[in-house]
Amino acid sequence: MTAVFRISGAGRLSQAKTASFSFDGKPYSGIEGDTLASALLANGVHLVGRSFKYHRPRGFLSAGAEEPNALVQIVRDDARKTPNVRATVQELYDGLTAISQNRWPSLAFDVGAVNDLASPMFSAGFYYKTFMWPKWAWKDLYEPKIRAAAGLGVSPEKPDPDHYAARYAHCEVLVLGGGAAGIAAALAAAETGVRVILADEQAEFGGSLRFESGARIDGQDGYAWAQGAIAKLKAMDNVRVLSRTTAFGYYAQNFVGLVERVSDHLKSPGRELARERLWQVRAGRVVIATGAIERHMVFANNDRPGVMLASAARTYLNHYGVAVGRNVGVYTANDSAYAAAIDLKKAGVNIAAIVDLRDNPTCPVIDEARALGIEINFGRAVVSAGGKLRVSSMTVQPKNGGGERTIPVDAILMSSGWTPSVHLFSQSRGKVAFNDDTKRFVPGTYAQDCVSVGACNGTDGLDATVDEAYAAGAKAAKDAGGKAGKGAKPKVDAGESWSRGMLGAAPGAGPGTTVKAFVDFQNDVTAKDIRQAVHEGMHSIEHVKRFTTNGMATDQGKTSNMHGLAIAAEELGKPIPQVGLTTFRAPYTPVTFGSIVGHARGALFDPTRRTATHGWAASHGAVFEEVGHWKRAWYFPRAGEDMHAAVNRECVTVRKVGGLFDASTLGKIEVVGPDAAKFMELLYTNPWEKLETGRCRYGIMLREDGFIYDDGVVGRLAPDRFHVTTTTGGAPRVMNHMEDYLQTEFPHLNVWLTSITEQWAVIAVQGPKSRDIIAPLVEGIDISDEAMPHMSVREGKICGVPTRLFRMSFTGERGFEVNVPADYGEAVWEALWAEGQKHGAVAYGTETMHVLRAEKGYIIVGQDTDGTVTPSDAGLDWAVGKKKTDFVGIRGLTRPDLVAKARKQLVGLKTKDPKVVLEEGAQIVADPKQPIPMKMIGHVTSSYWSENCGRSIALALVAGGRDRMGQTLYVPMPNGTIEVEVTGMVFVDEKGGRLNG
Amino acid sequence: MLLIRCPYCEEERPELEFRNAGEAHIARPTNIAAESDDDFEKFFFIRANPKGVIYERWRHIHGCARFFNAVRDTVTDKFVMTYKAGEPKPSKLPGASK
Ligand SMILES: [Zn+2]
């Protein structure tokens, strides 16, 4: 069944291809190729939404991306409920389900509409003024209520199941907009052989040729010409044609973001299809051909459903074959609305009257309208639209006042002129210029290598547009290295041309009036609101915008900005250019988070790094923790063990027998070259020149300000070769820090730096039995205490593969760190594990590693230090070469603050109750009875239960800590104050005998 | 996303490959241990932070890994020029009127 407002013989859709859909639960029928808007209009439905603030009934203003009113929710399933979809953009598919927003209980009867009656309360700046006090009420009272009342759609309840693709693309010429201008520019550029991308936001190319019935190019109807030209461009290897693709952002150096809507128009898109695709295009030259947007007339009740832009009514008729009413009124200050009246009249729609604000305009379309018998009223204004859920009449008055006449209508088409779409030009940081003659902002000074053509450049007339665009396309391609094109410029046989119009409020909505003449439909901003903002002291257009929220809705003021500016300018008594234009910002139209995020979510959000033994650890029940990008085995619980029990067992077993620990994540940097030792002298506080080959040293790296930056054990493999280890988290920045100094401050040093973190798997074998565990597997290295003492390094083989074997310890026990090429890491681990099991050793994780090192007072940079700790603060003075004359940080260390008394120093803490484990980060005070806020003298940096000590242990940074040995300090906590005693940092084996035990 | 010309790779590469490394032409004193507190303050803490032309260091960290110097306008974000580390501060900028 053909919908009642579908005009047979009109439009370009095939009546045979029907698609059923529902709106607010009611079934309708449309045609393939419809938008949701055209399909609803074909069924006579104009009421589609309620406004944001006043809950006023709203219909369709436009037929395109500028739509401020017709926002609906498209529901595919629980996970796919897209709110705020413009019905004028959403293409119809069979089975589409749409629901209206911002209404309760129903669209026709909305309780929130009481706001409309109470509107004096809701005037400009209302939110700022009303909800200020009391402070608590915003969060608990006002905001929840306002949000519930406003409700721009509802969120889906499940994660987005769709996927979003992303592409980078390069081209010599990028053409933004696929109307007559964009197509002409693309043709000219493409013929030169350069790479061209042409993008348009619509499903079909043609732009205003979709509604301009008078356009003829190359002997054809304008729209047909556009389709032929697009087919030709698509067939060319050097051209990429993107429809349903919006250029939303224009960034530095011709970097343009496009979003392609891949499958939102399909009934059931396959999983192989992305929902959207983000294109990040770097273009040599950009041709901006974004056209112009028609403006509405600002008069009382101009928001009633059925009141719409004249060009929208023309699009619905000429493209979709839909009449927006049967008895239509026209209100204009511009010629273009006449063309709409003529098209509708010819299609059999009655034109009740044309009301033209201008006194005696002349134009061929006016003569044509008159010849068709349409009533034309010059010098008159529509001062009000009647009706509520649908416009029912227009009240007409001479523009300077006089008798009123009410004309029944079921739709009003309006046009106050056209605003060039300078959004992308302006985003490119180009400066717009105001043309006082035509009252519009057009591109002025360019900041990037781009050119605007056609209506967005203020060029009027199809002939002039095609001329300009074709020349610009050819020049852009030539400048980008294209050959001379051999194509012919499209010939415009007939086209429409109009300009002028008016800005600001129409008669009846001028100064002193209180009618609801909407400037910004989506944010419910009226002409009166803008004037009020000026009266209340907002003299900058940026302030007016924020005070009234004019232009701040999701449509970003595409139809409202110029009206708002003109009203503010009039009220300020200043010319428009002096009041200025608000900044155009990306995105041009709303962009989904999905398209920006692309594939970077879930497992692909961030890289995961796994060590060589990850699989072994997982199969042995390890619980993992995330350390930077690394997954590290945290502890290895046995059946029935919780974390506490597992860690206790691991800690005790390592000290009693031995344990294996994967230390592969430590950063490793090889410092090689004739000047390697000199370089190490400069980058670390310690002396290195005299470190013998085969020996290791604990090194401290400072920043120039004297604070600890990183630490680690360094082995000298040869006179010119150091194997440096860093903290896990510090590896990349330490490498950067070293490279920085090597390249820029010490370039005279002959040194190479190589990151070898991922080349070597590191297996720490610690405990009294560690030597027995590795002994059967090591070849070519004497691992006796005499031949290989603590802090030494040897190269040889283990399990038949090369190893750099370190004798070192981060547990305080006799220990080795077995470095093997990462590919052999798991096999060597398995072999060591088999040996370890003979002795009863355990595999242990990072938690046990932390406890064991804390028992020995070994610091962790970044946990026990925080970027304000010096070696002296950390008790590491011994590691600073006293005879050295230079190293990074040497001067920083002598800064007055760094040598001041009573700096915070690292100490140990023992709770008076040994069972109480302090909280890391807890603050420390000297006197718990002092009034709040108390003077805090330090904080806990590390704290654990130590099964080996049979009590809790902690490290803390405390002001003047080393002078407080034995003192009692206090840690105030929510459940009471904890007493602690200041101690040394070593809780186990103070003399260090176990290193050789 | 900016395009930055690496003077070592001798081509423009996307900003993602680079990392800023602070103001340029601040040489570490050769005898830094003997610097006065005031001089050390100037060297380590004080930066120009101009509105307009800034001389700064960048690193082509995900490319050739070299540090180099750049002249950039902090208002427009535009790179005026780039040059190798160790080369003197350019006395004349391309496109500059004086
Ligand atoms: Zn490079």
Tab-separated table of C-alpha atoms and ligand atoms in Angstrom, chain B residues 6 8-9 60 64, ligand 1:
chain	number	residue	atom	x	y	z
B	6	CYS	CA	63.452	14.297	10.729
B	8	TYR	CA	68.460	12.489	9.853
B	9	CYS	CA	65.870	10.476	7.927
B	60	HIS	CA	62.447	10.356	16.346
B	64	CYS	CA	65.843	6.414	13.589
C	1	ZN	ZN	64.700	9.925	11.848
